[in-house]
């Protein structure tokens, strides 16, 4: 499977313009799966729920465009967006398949002021199979909790599609070791540049990357610039959890000793 990671800088709240720019960026893509950043087409730095509500009005237009793209190219897509559901907003990723199916992941671990605008995700982690590859979804700050990538890997993920708007400088290095320790591919589609809203400024770290189950960086973007980076996924690497002939890092786990004192299960 050939995957593409899209590093992108949306203009805050200019959803239609951002969608058009993103479509232009990937129009020549001839691979199987495209992964976009968190809140890919709205921007990130909100100052009120009203702003989240306003950008969420473009969700159906974004979904339709990417559904059309997916069918035409026989390629799946994953992008972050501000989902609205029953009066709540979730920081979500939509996984779109060429047959018209979709699956939504709601960010489990909200970062910083996101807690003012979004409800913590209740979808839980899951893995979907596409063209023989098992794909799990995570969003940005989920990376900080080792349980996120571990859970997806124990569920059988070959590839973790990690849509991000990273602001701290640690994730790209950490993902090298998360890939190694879980023997899993991690594709981090990050945004770059700044958001400015009401005299507040937030800067994002770029450096989108794909790491393989041996902890090798197999594709990498620079700190800035809209760009599509690509890599091949080989499931024979992610399905073999050995690090030498004696150690299989999943079979060698000792869950009986991972419980806290007094914990029942
Ligand atoms: C983040 O979770 N957007 C840092």
mmCIF file of C-alpha atoms and ligand atoms in Angstrom:
data_model
loop_
_atom_site.group_PDB
_atom_site.id
_atom_site.type_symbol
_atom_site.label_atom_id
_atom_site.label_comp_id
_atom_site.label_asym_id
_atom_site.label_seq_id
_atom_site.Cartn_x
_atom_site.Cartn_y
_atom_site.Cartn_z
ATOM 1 C CA UNK A 1 0.000 0.000 0.000
ATOM 2 C CA UNK A 2 1.241 3.475 -0.835
ATOM 3 C CA UNK A 3 0.252 6.152 1.671
ATOM 4 C CA UNK A 4 0.542 9.910 1.473
ATOM 5 C CA UNK A 5 0.897 12.263 4.427
ATOM 6 C CA UNK A 6 -0.220 15.802 3.769
ATOM 7 C CA UNK A 7 1.533 18.605 5.626
ATOM 8 C CA UNK A 8 -0.656 21.651 5.322
ATOM 9 C CA UNK A 9 -1.206 25.176 6.657
ATOM 10 C CA UNK A 10 -4.875 26.167 6.614
ATOM 11 C CA UNK A 11 -5.845 29.827 6.884
ATOM 12 C CA UNK A 12 -7.859 30.193 10.079
ATOM 13 C CA UNK A 13 -11.632 29.899 9.364
ATOM 14 C CA UNK A 14 -11.204 30.071 5.546
ATOM 15 C CA UNK A 15 -12.593 26.577 5.102
ATOM 16 C CA UNK A 16 -13.646 26.698 1.436
ATOM 17 C CA UNK A 17 -10.349 28.222 0.359
ATOM 18 C CA UNK A 18 -8.393 25.665 2.409
ATOM 19 C CA UNK A 19 -10.367 22.778 0.927
ATOM 20 C CA UNK A 20 -9.600 23.959 -2.588
ATOM 21 C CA UNK A 21 -5.907 24.342 -1.757
ATOM 22 C CA UNK A 22 -5.765 20.851 -0.251
ATOM 23 C CA UNK A 23 -7.533 19.323 -3.264
ATOM 24 C CA UNK A 24 -4.992 21.002 -5.570
ATOM 25 C CA UNK A 25 -2.105 19.698 -3.469
ATOM 26 C CA UNK A 26 -3.169 16.050 -3.774
ATOM 27 C CA UNK A 27 -4.715 15.990 -7.248
ATOM 28 C CA UNK A 28 -1.839 13.947 -8.746
ATOM 29 C CA UNK A 29 -1.751 11.397 -5.893
ATOM 30 C CA UNK A 30 -1.867 7.844 -7.233
ATOM 31 C CA UNK A 31 -1.590 5.903 -3.960
ATOM 32 C CA UNK A 32 -4.069 4.168 -1.662
ATOM 33 C CA UNK A 33 -4.505 6.274 1.473
ATOM 34 C CA UNK A 34 -4.120 9.992 2.201
ATOM 35 C CA UNK A 35 -3.775 11.354 5.736
ATOM 36 C CA UNK A 36 -4.378 15.034 6.533
ATOM 37 C CA UNK A 37 -3.724 16.990 9.765
ATOM 38 C CA UNK A 38 -6.043 17.545 12.729
ATOM 39 C CA UNK A 39 -8.737 20.196 12.058
ATOM 40 C CA UNK A 40 -7.231 20.221 8.592
ATOM 41 C CA UNK A 41 -9.378 22.799 6.824
ATOM 42 C CA UNK A 42 -10.698 25.030 9.644
ATOM 43 C CA UNK A 43 -7.561 26.009 11.526
ATOM 44 C CA UNK A 44 -7.065 25.360 15.243
ATOM 45 C CA UNK A 45 -6.889 28.444 17.466
ATOM 46 C CA UNK A 46 -10.518 29.025 18.467
ATOM 47 C CA UNK A 47 -11.583 31.649 20.966
ATOM 48 C CA UNK A 48 -15.284 30.720 21.284
ATOM 49 C CA UNK A 49 -17.705 27.863 20.655
ATOM 50 C CA UNK A 50 -19.427 30.129 18.144
ATOM 51 C CA UNK A 51 -16.283 30.022 15.997
ATOM 52 C CA UNK A 52 -16.267 26.221 16.163
ATOM 53 C CA UNK A 53 -19.929 26.196 15.202
ATOM 54 C CA UNK A 54 -19.289 28.482 12.220
ATOM 55 C CA UNK A 55 -16.541 26.311 10.753
ATOM 56 C CA UNK A 56 -18.521 23.113 11.413
ATOM 57 C CA UNK A 57 -21.107 24.363 8.883
ATOM 58 C CA UNK A 58 -18.670 23.350 6.135
ATOM 59 C CA UNK A 59 -18.443 19.713 7.291
ATOM 60 C CA UNK A 60 -20.935 18.333 4.791
ATOM 61 C CA UNK A 61 -19.314 20.198 1.897
ATOM 62 C CA UNK A 62 -15.883 18.840 2.922
ATOM 63 C CA UNK A 63 -17.262 15.323 3.258
ATOM 64 C CA UNK A 64 -18.875 15.442 -0.180
ATOM 65 C CA UNK A 65 -15.743 16.693 -1.927
ATOM 66 C CA UNK A 66 -13.521 14.077 -0.331
ATOM 67 C CA UNK A 67 -16.064 11.296 -0.928
ATOM 68 C CA UNK A 68 -16.025 12.223 -4.636
ATOM 69 C CA UNK A 69 -12.215 12.300 -4.644
ATOM 70 C CA UNK A 70 -12.053 8.936 -2.870
ATOM 71 C CA UNK A 71 -14.395 7.243 -5.364
ATOM 72 C CA UNK A 72 -12.679 8.745 -8.389
ATOM 73 C CA UNK A 73 -9.175 7.744 -7.230
ATOM 74 C CA UNK A 74 -10.057 4.497 -5.408
ATOM 75 C CA UNK A 75 -8.130 5.887 -2.460
ATOM 76 C CA UNK A 76 -9.143 6.201 1.202
ATOM 77 C CA UNK A 77 -8.805 9.482 3.115
ATOM 78 C CA UNK A 78 -8.456 10.552 6.730
ATOM 79 C CA UNK A 79 -8.824 14.187 7.790
ATOM 80 C CA UNK A 80 -9.420 16.089 11.022
ATOM 81 C CA UNK A 81 -12.542 18.249 11.351
ATOM 82 C CA UNK A 82 -14.771 19.849 13.994
ATOM 83 C CA UNK A 83 -17.602 17.337 14.259
ATOM 84 C CA UNK A 84 -20.962 18.547 15.535
ATOM 85 C CA UNK A 85 -23.246 15.999 17.189
ATOM 86 C CA UNK A 86 -26.253 16.509 19.504
ATOM 87 C CA UNK A 87 -25.187 20.029 20.413
ATOM 88 C CA UNK A 88 -21.610 18.941 21.225
ATOM 89 C CA UNK A 89 -18.439 19.478 19.258
ATOM 90 C CA UNK A 90 -15.793 16.788 18.942
ATOM 91 C CA UNK A 91 -12.270 17.132 17.625
ATOM 92 C CA UNK A 92 -12.642 14.254 15.157
ATOM 93 C CA UNK A 93 -11.094 12.451 12.215
ATOM 94 C CA UNK A 94 -13.177 11.137 9.356
ATOM 95 C CA UNK A 95 -12.025 7.964 7.604
ATOM 96 C CA UNK A 96 -13.568 7.857 4.125
ATOM 97 C CA UNK A 97 -13.533 4.755 1.913
ATOM 98 C CA UNK A 98 -13.992 4.594 -1.891
ATOM 99 C CA UNK A 99 -17.189 2.536 -1.484
ATOM 100 C CA UNK A 100 -18.854 5.457 0.327
ATOM 101 C CA UNK A 101 -18.420 4.052 3.834
ATOM 102 C CA UNK A 102 -17.097 6.333 6.582
ATOM 103 C CA UNK A 103 -15.945 5.888 10.180
ATOM 104 C CA UNK A 104 -15.354 8.628 12.740
ATOM 105 C CA UNK A 105 -12.755 8.746 15.498
ATOM 106 C CA UNK A 106 -13.253 11.339 18.253
ATOM 107 C CA UNK A 107 -10.049 12.593 19.905
ATOM 108 C CA UNK A 108 -9.683 10.873 23.262
ATOM 109 C CA UNK A 109 -7.136 13.153 24.940
ATOM 110 C CA UNK A 110 -7.948 16.834 24.529
ATOM 111 C CA UNK A 111 -5.023 19.258 24.719
ATOM 112 C CA UNK A 112 -5.003 22.521 26.671
ATOM 113 C CA UNK A 113 -7.779 24.978 25.696
ATOM 114 C CA UNK A 114 -9.459 22.441 23.434
ATOM 115 C CA UNK A 115 -11.223 21.475 26.676
ATOM 116 C CA UNK A 116 -13.130 24.790 26.487
ATOM 117 C CA UNK A 117 -14.632 24.002 23.088
ATOM 118 C CA UNK A 118 -14.705 20.250 22.555
ATOM 119 C CA UNK A 119 -16.194 17.253 24.365
ATOM 120 C CA UNK A 120 -13.713 14.419 25.086
ATOM 121 C CA UNK A 121 -14.049 11.678 22.489
ATOM 122 C CA UNK A 122 -16.267 8.694 23.248
ATOM 123 C CA UNK A 123 -15.634 6.653 20.085
ATOM 124 C CA UNK A 124 -12.701 4.814 21.634
ATOM 125 C CA UNK A 125 -9.871 3.451 19.517
ATOM 126 C CA UNK A 126 -10.604 1.124 16.613
ATOM 127 C CA UNK A 127 -8.929 -0.457 13.611
ATOM 128 C CA UNK A 128 -10.348 -0.614 10.074
ATOM 129 C CA UNK A 129 -9.037 -2.809 7.275
ATOM 130 C CA UNK A 130 -8.402 -1.217 3.874
ATOM 131 C CA UNK A 131 -6.701 -2.982 0.935
ATOM 132 C CA UNK A 132 -5.248 -5.571 3.332
ATOM 133 C CA UNK A 133 -3.797 -3.032 5.800
ATOM 134 C CA UNK A 134 -5.245 -2.535 9.288
ATOM 135 C CA UNK A 135 -5.416 1.182 9.997
ATOM 136 C CA UNK A 136 -5.967 2.731 13.436
ATOM 137 C CA UNK A 137 -6.700 6.405 14.063
ATOM 138 C CA UNK A 138 -5.290 8.815 16.639
ATOM 139 C CA UNK A 139 -5.310 12.598 16.890
ATOM 140 C CA UNK A 140 -2.400 14.765 17.983
ATOM 141 C CA UNK A 141 -2.096 14.812 21.831
ATOM 142 C CA UNK A 142 -3.177 11.149 21.937
ATOM 143 C CA UNK A 143 0.519 10.513 21.226
ATOM 144 C CA UNK A 144 1.457 11.696 24.745
ATOM 145 C CA UNK A 145 -0.387 8.735 26.306
ATOM 146 C CA UNK A 146 1.506 5.487 25.543
ATOM 147 C CA UNK A 147 -1.788 3.621 25.985
ATOM 148 C CA UNK A 148 -3.149 5.146 22.752
ATOM 149 C CA UNK A 149 -0.646 3.664 20.311
ATOM 150 C CA UNK A 150 -0.277 0.518 22.439
ATOM 151 C CA UNK A 151 -4.020 -0.111 22.370
ATOM 152 C CA UNK A 152 -4.208 0.396 18.606
ATOM 153 C CA UNK A 153 -1.223 -1.902 18.110
ATOM 154 C CA UNK A 154 -2.693 -4.612 20.354
ATOM 155 C CA UNK A 155 -5.880 -4.291 18.273
ATOM 156 C CA UNK A 156 -3.752 -5.305 15.299
ATOM 157 C CA UNK A 157 -3.054 -1.959 13.624
ATOM 158 C CA UNK A 158 -0.338 -2.096 10.960
ATOM 159 C CA UNK A 159 -0.474 1.645 10.549
ATOM 160 C CA UNK A 160 -1.527 4.425 12.913
ATOM 161 C CA UNK A 161 -2.877 7.426 11.032
ATOM 162 C CA UNK A 162 -1.985 10.299 13.338
ATOM 163 C CA UNK A 163 -3.542 13.597 12.310
ATOM 164 C CA UNK A 164 -1.875 16.403 14.240
ATOM 165 C CA UNK A 165 -1.542 20.100 15.008
ATOM 166 C CA UNK A 166 1.564 19.686 17.156
ATOM 167 C CA UNK A 167 2.842 22.600 19.220
ATOM 168 C CA UNK A 168 5.346 20.906 21.543
ATOM 169 C CA UNK A 169 8.660 19.745 20.032
ATOM 170 C CA UNK A 170 8.733 16.146 21.310
ATOM 171 C CA UNK A 171 6.296 14.030 19.306
ATOM 172 C CA UNK A 172 8.338 13.410 16.164
ATOM 173 C CA UNK A 173 11.235 11.959 18.203
ATOM 174 C CA UNK A 174 8.896 10.038 20.487
ATOM 175 C CA UNK A 175 7.098 8.425 17.542
ATOM 176 C CA UNK A 176 10.341 6.817 16.385
ATOM 177 C CA UNK A 177 10.327 4.829 19.647
ATOM 178 C CA UNK A 178 6.556 4.320 19.696
ATOM 179 C CA UNK A 179 6.872 2.719 16.264
ATOM 180 C CA UNK A 180 9.730 0.540 17.465
ATOM 181 C CA UNK A 181 8.132 -0.502 20.761
ATOM 182 C CA UNK A 182 4.850 -1.427 19.086
ATOM 183 C CA UNK A 183 6.386 -2.618 15.795
ATOM 184 C CA UNK A 184 3.898 -0.436 13.955
ATOM 185 C CA UNK A 185 3.929 2.241 11.248
ATOM 186 C CA UNK A 186 2.998 5.722 12.470
ATOM 187 C CA UNK A 187 2.117 8.395 9.926
ATOM 188 C CA UNK A 188 1.943 11.847 11.487
ATOM 189 C CA UNK A 189 0.319 14.436 9.242
ATOM 190 C CA UNK A 190 1.120 17.695 10.983
ATOM 191 C CA UNK A 191 0.353 21.285 10.154
ATOM 192 C CA UNK A 192 2.867 24.076 10.034
ATOM 193 C CA UNK A 193 2.914 27.871 10.412
ATOM 194 C CA UNK A 194 0.916 30.023 12.831
ATOM 195 C CA UNK A 195 -2.685 30.664 13.791
ATOM 196 C CA UNK A 196 -3.467 34.161 15.088
ATOM 197 C CA UNK A 197 -6.761 34.990 16.767
ATOM 198 C CA UNK A 198 -7.536 37.997 18.997
ATOM 199 C CA UNK A 199 -3.873 38.777 19.612
ATOM 200 C CA UNK A 200 -3.137 35.156 20.558
ATOM 201 C CA UNK A 201 -0.617 33.284 18.435
ATOM 202 C CA UNK A 202 0.076 29.556 18.249
ATOM 203 C CA UNK A 203 2.878 28.069 16.180
ATOM 204 C CA UNK A 204 2.875 24.519 14.836
ATOM 205 C CA UNK A 205 5.902 22.331 14.298
ATOM 206 C CA UNK A 206 5.575 20.792 10.791
ATOM 207 C CA UNK A 207 8.102 17.956 10.268
ATOM 208 C CA UNK A 208 5.378 15.495 9.305
ATOM 209 C CA UNK A 209 6.815 12.007 9.145
ATOM 210 C CA UNK A 210 6.251 8.310 8.622
ATOM 211 C CA UNK A 211 8.104 5.874 10.902
ATOM 212 C CA UNK A 212 8.317 2.128 10.281
ATOM 213 C CA UNK A 213 8.122 -0.844 12.708
ATOM 214 C CA UNK A 214 11.925 -0.840 13.039
ATOM 215 C CA UNK A 215 11.917 2.776 14.235
ATOM 216 C CA UNK A 216 13.219 4.123 10.929
ATOM 217 C CA UNK A 217 11.960 7.427 9.526
ATOM 218 C CA UNK A 218 10.929 6.509 5.982
ATOM 219 C CA UNK A 219 9.450 9.862 4.924
ATOM 220 C CA UNK A 220 9.854 13.327 6.379
ATOM 221 C CA UNK A 221 8.794 16.898 5.627
ATOM 222 C CA UNK A 222 10.588 20.082 6.615
ATOM 223 C CA UNK A 223 9.460 22.416 9.402
ATOM 224 C CA UNK A 224 7.465 24.526 6.958
ATOM 225 C CA UNK A 225 5.739 24.139 3.622
ATOM 226 C CA UNK A 226 2.634 22.498 2.186
ATOM 227 C CA UNK A 227 3.819 19.138 0.933
ATOM 228 C CA UNK A 228 2.732 15.564 0.291
ATOM 229 C CA UNK A 229 5.215 12.910 1.454
ATOM 230 C CA UNK A 230 4.757 9.260 0.541
ATOM 231 C CA UNK A 231 5.858 5.790 1.661
ATOM 232 C CA UNK A 232 5.067 2.122 1.098
ATOM 233 C CA UNK A 233 3.562 0.075 3.926
ATOM 234 C CA UNK A 234 4.802 -3.526 4.211
ATOM 235 C CA UNK A 235 2.537 -5.459 6.586
ATOM 236 C CA UNK A 236 5.068 -8.280 6.928
ATOM 237 C CA UNK A 237 7.070 -5.810 9.068
ATOM 238 C CA UNK A 238 4.180 -4.702 11.304
ATOM 239 C CA UNK A 239 2.833 -8.245 11.798
ATOM 240 C CA UNK A 240 6.127 -9.686 12.975
ATOM 241 C CA UNK A 241 6.575 -8.488 16.558
ATOM 242 C CA UNK A 242 9.988 -10.091 17.026
ATOM 243 C CA UNK A 243 13.001 -7.897 17.744
ATOM 244 C CA UNK A 244 15.307 -10.976 17.772
ATOM 245 C CA UNK A 245 14.699 -14.731 17.694
ATOM 246 C CA UNK A 246 13.977 -14.831 21.443
ATOM 247 C CA UNK A 247 11.836 -11.759 21.903
ATOM 248 C CA UNK A 248 8.399 -11.117 20.506
ATOM 249 C CA UNK A 249 7.457 -7.806 22.081
ATOM 250 C CA UNK A 250 3.763 -8.650 22.291
ATOM 251 C CA UNK A 251 4.062 -12.282 23.391
ATOM 252 C CA UNK A 252 6.646 -11.265 25.997
ATOM 253 C CA UNK A 253 4.308 -8.800 27.681
ATOM 254 C CA UNK A 254 3.393 -9.636 31.292
ATOM 255 C CA UNK A 255 -0.054 -8.125 31.738
ATOM 256 C CA UNK A 256 -0.462 -9.819 35.130
ATOM 257 C CA UNK A 257 2.195 -7.442 36.472
ATOM 258 C CA UNK A 258 0.841 -4.319 34.783
ATOM 259 C CA UNK A 259 -2.053 -3.941 37.229
ATOM 260 C CA UNK A 260 -2.103 -1.385 39.993
ATOM 261 C CA UNK A 261 -2.365 -2.724 43.549
ATOM 262 C CA UNK A 262 -5.945 -3.538 44.391
ATOM 263 C CA UNK A 263 -7.122 -3.290 40.833
ATOM 264 C CA UNK A 264 -9.683 -5.988 40.029
ATOM 265 C CA UNK A 265 -9.116 -6.500 36.314
HETATM 266 C C1 LIG B 1 -2.711 19.014 20.038
HETATM 267 O O1 LIG B 1 -3.226 18.012 20.554
HETATM 268 N N1 LIG B 1 -3.264 19.649 19.023
HETATM 269 C C2 LIG B 1 -1.430 19.521 20.546
#
